[in-house]
PDB file of C-alpha atoms in Angstrom:
ATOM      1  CA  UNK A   1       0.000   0.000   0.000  1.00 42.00           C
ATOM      2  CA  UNK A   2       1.328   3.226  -0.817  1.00 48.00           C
ATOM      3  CA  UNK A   3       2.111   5.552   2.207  1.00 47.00           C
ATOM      4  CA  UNK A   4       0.006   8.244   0.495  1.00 52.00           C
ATOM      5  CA  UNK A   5      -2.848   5.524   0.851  1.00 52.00           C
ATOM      6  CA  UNK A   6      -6.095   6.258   2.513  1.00 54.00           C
ATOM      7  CA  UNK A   7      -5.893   4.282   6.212  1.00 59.00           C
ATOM      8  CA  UNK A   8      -9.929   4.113   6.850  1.00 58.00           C
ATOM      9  CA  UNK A   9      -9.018   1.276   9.643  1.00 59.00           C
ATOM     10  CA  UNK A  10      -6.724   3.877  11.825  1.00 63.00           C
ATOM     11  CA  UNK A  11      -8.171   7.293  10.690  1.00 70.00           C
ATOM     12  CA  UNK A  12      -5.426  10.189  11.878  1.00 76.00           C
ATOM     13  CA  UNK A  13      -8.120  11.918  13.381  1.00 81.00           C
ATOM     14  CA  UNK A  14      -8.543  11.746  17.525  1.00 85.00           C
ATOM     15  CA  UNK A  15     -10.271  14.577  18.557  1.00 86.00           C
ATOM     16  CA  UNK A  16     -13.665  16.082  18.138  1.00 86.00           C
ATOM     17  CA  UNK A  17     -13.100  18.776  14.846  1.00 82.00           C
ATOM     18  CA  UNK A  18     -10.373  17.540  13.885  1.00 86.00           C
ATOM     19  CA  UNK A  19      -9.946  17.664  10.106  1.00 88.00           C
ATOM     20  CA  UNK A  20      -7.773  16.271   7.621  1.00 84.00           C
ATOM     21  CA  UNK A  21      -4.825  17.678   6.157  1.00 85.00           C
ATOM     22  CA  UNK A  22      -1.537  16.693   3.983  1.00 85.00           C
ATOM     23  CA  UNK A  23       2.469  17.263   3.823  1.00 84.00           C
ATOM     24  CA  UNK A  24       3.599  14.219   2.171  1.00 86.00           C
ATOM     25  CA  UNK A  25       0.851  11.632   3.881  1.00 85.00           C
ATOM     26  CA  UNK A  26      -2.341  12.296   4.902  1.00 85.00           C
ATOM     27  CA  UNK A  27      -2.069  13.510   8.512  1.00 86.00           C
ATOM     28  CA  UNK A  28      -3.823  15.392  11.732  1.00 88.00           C
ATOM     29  CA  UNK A  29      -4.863  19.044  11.768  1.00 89.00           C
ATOM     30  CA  UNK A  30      -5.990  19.804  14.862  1.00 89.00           C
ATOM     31  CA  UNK A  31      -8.520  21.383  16.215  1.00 89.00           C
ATOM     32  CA  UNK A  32      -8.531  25.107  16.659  1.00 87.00           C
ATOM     33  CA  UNK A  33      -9.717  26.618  20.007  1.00 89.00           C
ATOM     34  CA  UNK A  34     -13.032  28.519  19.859  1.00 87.00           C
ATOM     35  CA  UNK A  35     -13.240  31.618  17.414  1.00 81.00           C
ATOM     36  CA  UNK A  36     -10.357  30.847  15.567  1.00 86.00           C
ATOM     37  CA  UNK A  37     -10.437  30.442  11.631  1.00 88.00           C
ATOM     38  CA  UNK A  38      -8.741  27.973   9.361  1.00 87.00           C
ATOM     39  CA  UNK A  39      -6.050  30.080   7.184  1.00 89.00           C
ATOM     40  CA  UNK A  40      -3.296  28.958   4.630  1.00 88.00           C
ATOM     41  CA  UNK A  41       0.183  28.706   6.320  1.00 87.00           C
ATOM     42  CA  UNK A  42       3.043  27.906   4.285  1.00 87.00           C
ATOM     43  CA  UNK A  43       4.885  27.255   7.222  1.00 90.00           C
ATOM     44  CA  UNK A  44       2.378  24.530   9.213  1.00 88.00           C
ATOM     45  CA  UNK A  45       3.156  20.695   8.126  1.00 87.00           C
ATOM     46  CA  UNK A  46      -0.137  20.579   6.544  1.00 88.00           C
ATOM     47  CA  UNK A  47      -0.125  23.713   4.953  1.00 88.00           C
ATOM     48  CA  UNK A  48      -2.959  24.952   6.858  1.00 90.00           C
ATOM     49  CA  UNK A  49      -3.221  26.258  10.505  1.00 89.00           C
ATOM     50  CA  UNK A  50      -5.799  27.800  12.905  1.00 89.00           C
ATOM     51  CA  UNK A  51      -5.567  31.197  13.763  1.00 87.00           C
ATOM     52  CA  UNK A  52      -7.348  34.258  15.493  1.00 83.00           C
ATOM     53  CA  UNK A  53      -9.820  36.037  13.056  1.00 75.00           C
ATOM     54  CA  UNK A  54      -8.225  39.185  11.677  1.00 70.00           C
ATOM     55  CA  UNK A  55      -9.925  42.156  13.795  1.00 65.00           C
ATOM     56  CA  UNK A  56     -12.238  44.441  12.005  1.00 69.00           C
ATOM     57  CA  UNK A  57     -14.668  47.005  12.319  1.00 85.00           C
ATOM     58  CA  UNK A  58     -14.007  50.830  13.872  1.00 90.00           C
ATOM     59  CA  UNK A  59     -12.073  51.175  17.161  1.00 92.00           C
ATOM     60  CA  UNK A  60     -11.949  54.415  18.731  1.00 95.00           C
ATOM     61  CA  UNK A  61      -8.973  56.603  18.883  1.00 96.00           C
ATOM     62  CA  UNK A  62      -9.938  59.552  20.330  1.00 97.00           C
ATOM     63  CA  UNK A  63     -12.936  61.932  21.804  1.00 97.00           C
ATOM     64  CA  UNK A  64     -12.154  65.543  21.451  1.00 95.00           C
ATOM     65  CA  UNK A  65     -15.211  67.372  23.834  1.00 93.00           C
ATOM     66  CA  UNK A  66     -15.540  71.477  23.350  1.00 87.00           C
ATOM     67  CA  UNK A  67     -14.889  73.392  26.672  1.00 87.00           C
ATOM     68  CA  UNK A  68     -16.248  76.666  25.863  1.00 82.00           C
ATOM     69  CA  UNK A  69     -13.403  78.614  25.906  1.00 85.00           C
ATOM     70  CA  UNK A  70     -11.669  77.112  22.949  1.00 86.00           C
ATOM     71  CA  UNK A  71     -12.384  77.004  18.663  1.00 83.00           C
ATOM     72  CA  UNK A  72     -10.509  73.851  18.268  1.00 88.00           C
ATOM     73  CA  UNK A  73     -10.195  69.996  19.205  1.00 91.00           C
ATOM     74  CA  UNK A  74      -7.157  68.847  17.621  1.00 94.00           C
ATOM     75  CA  UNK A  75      -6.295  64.877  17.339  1.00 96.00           C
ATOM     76  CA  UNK A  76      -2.725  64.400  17.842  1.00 96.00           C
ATOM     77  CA  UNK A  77      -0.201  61.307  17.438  1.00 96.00           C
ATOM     78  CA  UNK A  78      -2.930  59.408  14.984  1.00 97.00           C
ATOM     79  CA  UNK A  79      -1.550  55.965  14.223  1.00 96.00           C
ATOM     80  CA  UNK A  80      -1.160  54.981  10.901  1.00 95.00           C
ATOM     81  CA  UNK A  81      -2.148  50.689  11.431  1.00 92.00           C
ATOM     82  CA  UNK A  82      -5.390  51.564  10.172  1.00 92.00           C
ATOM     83  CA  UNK A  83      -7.217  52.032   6.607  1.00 93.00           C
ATOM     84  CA  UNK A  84      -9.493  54.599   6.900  1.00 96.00           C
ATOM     85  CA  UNK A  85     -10.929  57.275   9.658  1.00 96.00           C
ATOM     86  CA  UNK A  86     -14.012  58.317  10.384  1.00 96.00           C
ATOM     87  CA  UNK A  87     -14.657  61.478  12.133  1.00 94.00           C
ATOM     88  CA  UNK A  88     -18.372  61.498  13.974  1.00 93.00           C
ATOM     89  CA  UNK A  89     -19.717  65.013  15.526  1.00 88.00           C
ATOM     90  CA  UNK A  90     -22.193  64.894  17.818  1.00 87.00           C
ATOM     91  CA  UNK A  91     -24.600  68.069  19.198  1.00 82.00           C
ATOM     92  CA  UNK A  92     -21.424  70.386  17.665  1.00 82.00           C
ATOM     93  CA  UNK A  93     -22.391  73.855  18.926  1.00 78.00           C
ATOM     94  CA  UNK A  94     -20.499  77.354  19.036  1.00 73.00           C
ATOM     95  CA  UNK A  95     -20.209  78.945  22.569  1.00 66.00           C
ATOM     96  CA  UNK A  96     -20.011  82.081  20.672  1.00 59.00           C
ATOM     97  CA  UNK A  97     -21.314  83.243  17.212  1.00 54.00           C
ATOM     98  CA  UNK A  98     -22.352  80.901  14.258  1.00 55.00           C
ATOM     99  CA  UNK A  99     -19.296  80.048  11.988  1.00 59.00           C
ATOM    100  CA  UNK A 100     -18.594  77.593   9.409  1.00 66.00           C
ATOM    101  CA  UNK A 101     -16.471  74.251  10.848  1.00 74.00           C
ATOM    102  CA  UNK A 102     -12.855  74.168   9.382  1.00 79.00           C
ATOM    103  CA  UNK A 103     -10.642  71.372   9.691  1.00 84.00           C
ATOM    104  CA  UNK A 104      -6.700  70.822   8.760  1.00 86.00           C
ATOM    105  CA  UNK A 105      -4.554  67.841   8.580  1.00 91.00           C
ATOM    106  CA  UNK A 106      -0.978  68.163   9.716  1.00 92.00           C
ATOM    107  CA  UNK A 107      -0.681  71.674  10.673  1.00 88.00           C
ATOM    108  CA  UNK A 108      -1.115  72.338   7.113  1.00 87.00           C
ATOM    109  CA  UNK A 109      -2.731  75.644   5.765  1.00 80.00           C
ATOM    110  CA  UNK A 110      -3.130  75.058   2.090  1.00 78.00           C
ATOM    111  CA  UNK A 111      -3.568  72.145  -0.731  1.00 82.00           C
ATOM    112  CA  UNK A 112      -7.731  72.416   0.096  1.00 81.00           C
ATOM    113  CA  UNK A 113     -10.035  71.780  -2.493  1.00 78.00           C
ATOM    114  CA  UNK A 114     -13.811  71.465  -1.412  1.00 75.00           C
ATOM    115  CA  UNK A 115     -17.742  70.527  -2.374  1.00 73.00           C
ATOM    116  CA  UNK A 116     -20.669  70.557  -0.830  1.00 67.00           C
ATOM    117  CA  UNK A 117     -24.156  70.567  -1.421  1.00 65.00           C
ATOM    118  CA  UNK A 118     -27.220  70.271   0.476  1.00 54.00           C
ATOM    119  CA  UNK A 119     -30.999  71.412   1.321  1.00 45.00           C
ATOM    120  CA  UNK A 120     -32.223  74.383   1.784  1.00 45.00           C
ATOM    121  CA  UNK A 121     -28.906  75.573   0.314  1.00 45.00           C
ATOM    122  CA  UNK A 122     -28.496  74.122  -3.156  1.00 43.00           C
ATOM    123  CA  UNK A 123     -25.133  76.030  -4.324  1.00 45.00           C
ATOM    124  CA  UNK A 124     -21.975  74.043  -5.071  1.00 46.00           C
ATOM    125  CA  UNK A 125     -19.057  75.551  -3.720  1.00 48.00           C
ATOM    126  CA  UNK A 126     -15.693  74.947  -5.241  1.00 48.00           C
ATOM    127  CA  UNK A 127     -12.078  76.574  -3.728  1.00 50.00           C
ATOM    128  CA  UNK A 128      -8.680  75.804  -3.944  1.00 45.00           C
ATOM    129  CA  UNK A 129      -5.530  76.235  -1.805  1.00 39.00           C
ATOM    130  CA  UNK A 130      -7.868  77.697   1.079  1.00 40.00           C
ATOM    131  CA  UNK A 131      -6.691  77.441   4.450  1.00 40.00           C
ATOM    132  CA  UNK A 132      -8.423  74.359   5.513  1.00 40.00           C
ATOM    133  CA  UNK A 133     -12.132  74.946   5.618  1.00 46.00           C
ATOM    134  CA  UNK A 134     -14.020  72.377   3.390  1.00 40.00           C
ATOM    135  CA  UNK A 135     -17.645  72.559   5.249  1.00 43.00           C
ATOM    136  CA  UNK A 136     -20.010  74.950   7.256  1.00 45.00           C
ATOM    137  CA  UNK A 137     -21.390  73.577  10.505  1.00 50.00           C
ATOM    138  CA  UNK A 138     -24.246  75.275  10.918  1.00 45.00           C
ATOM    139  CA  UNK A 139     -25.742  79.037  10.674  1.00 42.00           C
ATOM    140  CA  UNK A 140     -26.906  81.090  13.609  1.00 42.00           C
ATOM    141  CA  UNK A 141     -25.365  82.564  16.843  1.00 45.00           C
ATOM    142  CA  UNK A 142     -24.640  80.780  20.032  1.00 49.00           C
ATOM    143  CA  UNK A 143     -26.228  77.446  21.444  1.00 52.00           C
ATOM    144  CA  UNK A 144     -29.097  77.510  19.431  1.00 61.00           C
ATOM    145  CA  UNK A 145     -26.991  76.557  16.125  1.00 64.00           C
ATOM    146  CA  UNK A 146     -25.738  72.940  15.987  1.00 74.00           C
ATOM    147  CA  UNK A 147     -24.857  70.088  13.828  1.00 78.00           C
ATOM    148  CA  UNK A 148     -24.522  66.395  13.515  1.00 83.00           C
ATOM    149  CA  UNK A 149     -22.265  64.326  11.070  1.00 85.00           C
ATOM    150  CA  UNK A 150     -19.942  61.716   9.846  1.00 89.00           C
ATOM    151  CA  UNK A 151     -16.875  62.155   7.823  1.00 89.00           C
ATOM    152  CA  UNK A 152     -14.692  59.734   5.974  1.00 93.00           C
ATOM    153  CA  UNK A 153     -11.166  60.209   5.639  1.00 94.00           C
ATOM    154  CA  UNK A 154      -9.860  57.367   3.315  1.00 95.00           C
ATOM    155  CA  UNK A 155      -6.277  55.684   2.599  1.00 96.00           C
ATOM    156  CA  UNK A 156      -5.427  58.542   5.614  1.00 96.00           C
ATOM    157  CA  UNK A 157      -2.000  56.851   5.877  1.00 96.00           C
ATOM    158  CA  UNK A 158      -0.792  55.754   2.672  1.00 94.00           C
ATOM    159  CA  UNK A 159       1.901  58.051   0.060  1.00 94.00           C
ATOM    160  CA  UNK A 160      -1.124  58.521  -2.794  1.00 94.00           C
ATOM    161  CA  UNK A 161      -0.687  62.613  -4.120  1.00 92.00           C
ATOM    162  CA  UNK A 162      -4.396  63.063  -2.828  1.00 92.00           C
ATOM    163  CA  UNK A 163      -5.790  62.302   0.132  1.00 93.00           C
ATOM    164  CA  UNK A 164      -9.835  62.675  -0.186  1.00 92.00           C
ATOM    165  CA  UNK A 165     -12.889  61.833   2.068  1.00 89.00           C
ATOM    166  CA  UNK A 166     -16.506  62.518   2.047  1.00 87.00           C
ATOM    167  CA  UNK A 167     -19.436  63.956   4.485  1.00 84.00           C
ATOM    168  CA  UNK A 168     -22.467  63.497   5.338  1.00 82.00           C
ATOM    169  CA  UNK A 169     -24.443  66.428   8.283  1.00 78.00           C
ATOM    170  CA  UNK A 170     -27.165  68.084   9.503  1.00 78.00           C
ATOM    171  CA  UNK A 171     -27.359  71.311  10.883  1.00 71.00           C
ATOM    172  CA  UNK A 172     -29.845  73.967  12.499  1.00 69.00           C
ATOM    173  CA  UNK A 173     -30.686  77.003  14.367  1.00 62.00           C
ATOM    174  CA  UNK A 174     -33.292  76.767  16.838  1.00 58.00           C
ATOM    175  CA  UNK A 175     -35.901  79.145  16.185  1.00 56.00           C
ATOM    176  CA  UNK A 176     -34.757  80.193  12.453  1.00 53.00           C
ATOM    177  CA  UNK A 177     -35.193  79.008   8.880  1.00 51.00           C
ATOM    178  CA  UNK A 178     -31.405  77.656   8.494  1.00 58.00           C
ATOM    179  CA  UNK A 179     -32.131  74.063   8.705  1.00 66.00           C
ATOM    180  CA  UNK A 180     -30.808  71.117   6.625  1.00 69.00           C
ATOM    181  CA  UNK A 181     -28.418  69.187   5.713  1.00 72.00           C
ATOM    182  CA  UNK A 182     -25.432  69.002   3.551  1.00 73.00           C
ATOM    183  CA  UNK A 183     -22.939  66.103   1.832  1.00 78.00           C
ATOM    184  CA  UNK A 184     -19.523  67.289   0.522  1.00 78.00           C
ATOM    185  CA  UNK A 185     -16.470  65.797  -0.667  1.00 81.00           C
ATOM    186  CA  UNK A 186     -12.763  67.097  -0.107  1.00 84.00           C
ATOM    187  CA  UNK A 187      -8.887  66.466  -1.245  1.00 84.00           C
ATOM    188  CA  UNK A 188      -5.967  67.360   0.428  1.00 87.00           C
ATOM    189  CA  UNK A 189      -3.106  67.615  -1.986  1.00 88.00           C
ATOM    190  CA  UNK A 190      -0.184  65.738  -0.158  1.00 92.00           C
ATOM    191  CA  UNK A 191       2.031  62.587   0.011  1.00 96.00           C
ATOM    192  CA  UNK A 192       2.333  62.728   3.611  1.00 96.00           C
ATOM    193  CA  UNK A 193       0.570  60.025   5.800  1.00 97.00           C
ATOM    194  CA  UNK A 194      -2.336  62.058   8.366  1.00 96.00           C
ATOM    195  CA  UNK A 195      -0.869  62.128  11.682  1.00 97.00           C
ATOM    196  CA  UNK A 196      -2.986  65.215  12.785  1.00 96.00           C
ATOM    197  CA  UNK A 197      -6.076  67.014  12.731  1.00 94.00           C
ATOM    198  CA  UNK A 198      -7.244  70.135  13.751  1.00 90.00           C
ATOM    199  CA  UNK A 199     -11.246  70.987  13.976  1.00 88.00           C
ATOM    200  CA  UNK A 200     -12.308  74.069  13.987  1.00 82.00           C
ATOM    201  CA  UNK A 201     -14.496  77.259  13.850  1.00 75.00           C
ATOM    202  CA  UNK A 202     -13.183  79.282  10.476  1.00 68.00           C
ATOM    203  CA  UNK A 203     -15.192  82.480  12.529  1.00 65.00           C
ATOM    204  CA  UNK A 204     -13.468  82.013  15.517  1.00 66.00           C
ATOM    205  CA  UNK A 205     -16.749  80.463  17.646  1.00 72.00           C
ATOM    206  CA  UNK A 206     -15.755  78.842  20.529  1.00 81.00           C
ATOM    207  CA  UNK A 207     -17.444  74.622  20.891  1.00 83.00           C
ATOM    208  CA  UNK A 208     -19.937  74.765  23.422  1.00 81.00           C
ATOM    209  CA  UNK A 209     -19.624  72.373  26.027  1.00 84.00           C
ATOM    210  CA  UNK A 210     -22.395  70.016  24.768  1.00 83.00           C
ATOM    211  CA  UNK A 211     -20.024  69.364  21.737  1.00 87.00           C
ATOM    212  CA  UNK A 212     -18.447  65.547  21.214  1.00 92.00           C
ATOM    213  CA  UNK A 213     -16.273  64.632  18.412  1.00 93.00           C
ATOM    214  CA  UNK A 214     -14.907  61.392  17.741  1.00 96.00           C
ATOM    215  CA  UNK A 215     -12.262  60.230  16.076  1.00 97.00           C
ATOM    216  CA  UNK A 216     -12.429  56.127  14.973  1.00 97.00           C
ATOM    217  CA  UNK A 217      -9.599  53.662  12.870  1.00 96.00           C
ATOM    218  CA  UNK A 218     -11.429  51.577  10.204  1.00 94.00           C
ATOM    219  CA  UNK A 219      -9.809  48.240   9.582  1.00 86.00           C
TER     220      UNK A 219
END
């Protein structure tokens, strides 16, 4: 009988999940402890080994809150072991005076360009090599403007010439007709991986103390 025979009379397999694998004879794979995955390993016996799903989701980095006495919540030391971010704002609010949110990446002042649309508003606006603002929060004065939102921030880390992302918010002004929502898109113009960011108010608005921002790694 050939050694890379078949043995149904004395079966390799001992344990409960146990499966069956191959070098040069048939032979044992072992079972894998709970959760684990099967995955192709050049460097088992068999070729195959168990192993600990790859994790996946958001986790998150950071939560920037406003204060009151400050216009910006700035995400420092941003690893770079993830894909993607995703910036969420939650009841954003200006302490003082309505003003359009502004963001930068790295310190950096220029290499903007910037879209958005939305409803009641429907004007596209287009600029390029602006500071850093790429969206409006909301319109008003004081607490009674907020906003709500999720941005994407994609390939944040890589050495691409653009780095772009995308938006999605709501926004009003309790007790006035400046209420919608808007989507935009943006692209920084840089090679360098995003290692910082800086939120904003462009008019110089303090966050009210209500405001939570949160900054999450995509894998």
């Amino acid at each position: 009988m050939s050694v890379n025979s078949f043995n149904a009379s004395n079966p390799p397999l001992t344990t409960k999940g146990d499966l069956y694998g191959f070098s040069t004879v048939p032979a044992r794979v072992p079972v894998g402890t709970n959760g684990q995955v099967l995955t192709a390993d050049s460097t088992a016996t068999n070729g195959v080994a168990w192993a600990t799903a790859a994790a996946g989701g958001m986790t998150l980095i950071a939560t920037g809150t406003g204060t009151g006495s400050s216009a910006t919540i700035t995400f420092s030391s941003i690893p770079s072991t993830y894909k993607h971010l995703m910036i969420v704002y939650e009841e954003v609010r200006t302490a003082t005076g309505g003003a359009s949110m502004s963001m930068k990446f790295n310190s950096n002042s220029a290499n903007y360009d910037f879209r958005f649309a939305g409803l009641p508003d429907t004007t596209n606006d287009w600029a390029s090599s602006i500071m850093y603002t790429f969206y409006s929060v909301a319109d008003g004065a004081g607490t009674s403007a907020y906003s709500n939102g999720v941005m994407w921030v994609n390939d944040y880390s890589g050495s691409q010439a653009n780095k772009t992302g995308t938006g999605l918010w709501s926004y009003g002004f309790s007790g006035g007709p400046s209420n919608g929502y808007r989507t935009g898109t943006f692209r920084w113009r840089n090679t360098a991986a995003i290692s910082s960011i800086d939120i904003g108010n462009a008019g110089g608005g303090n966050f009210g103390t209500a405001t939570v921002i949160k900054l999450y790694g995509v894998s």
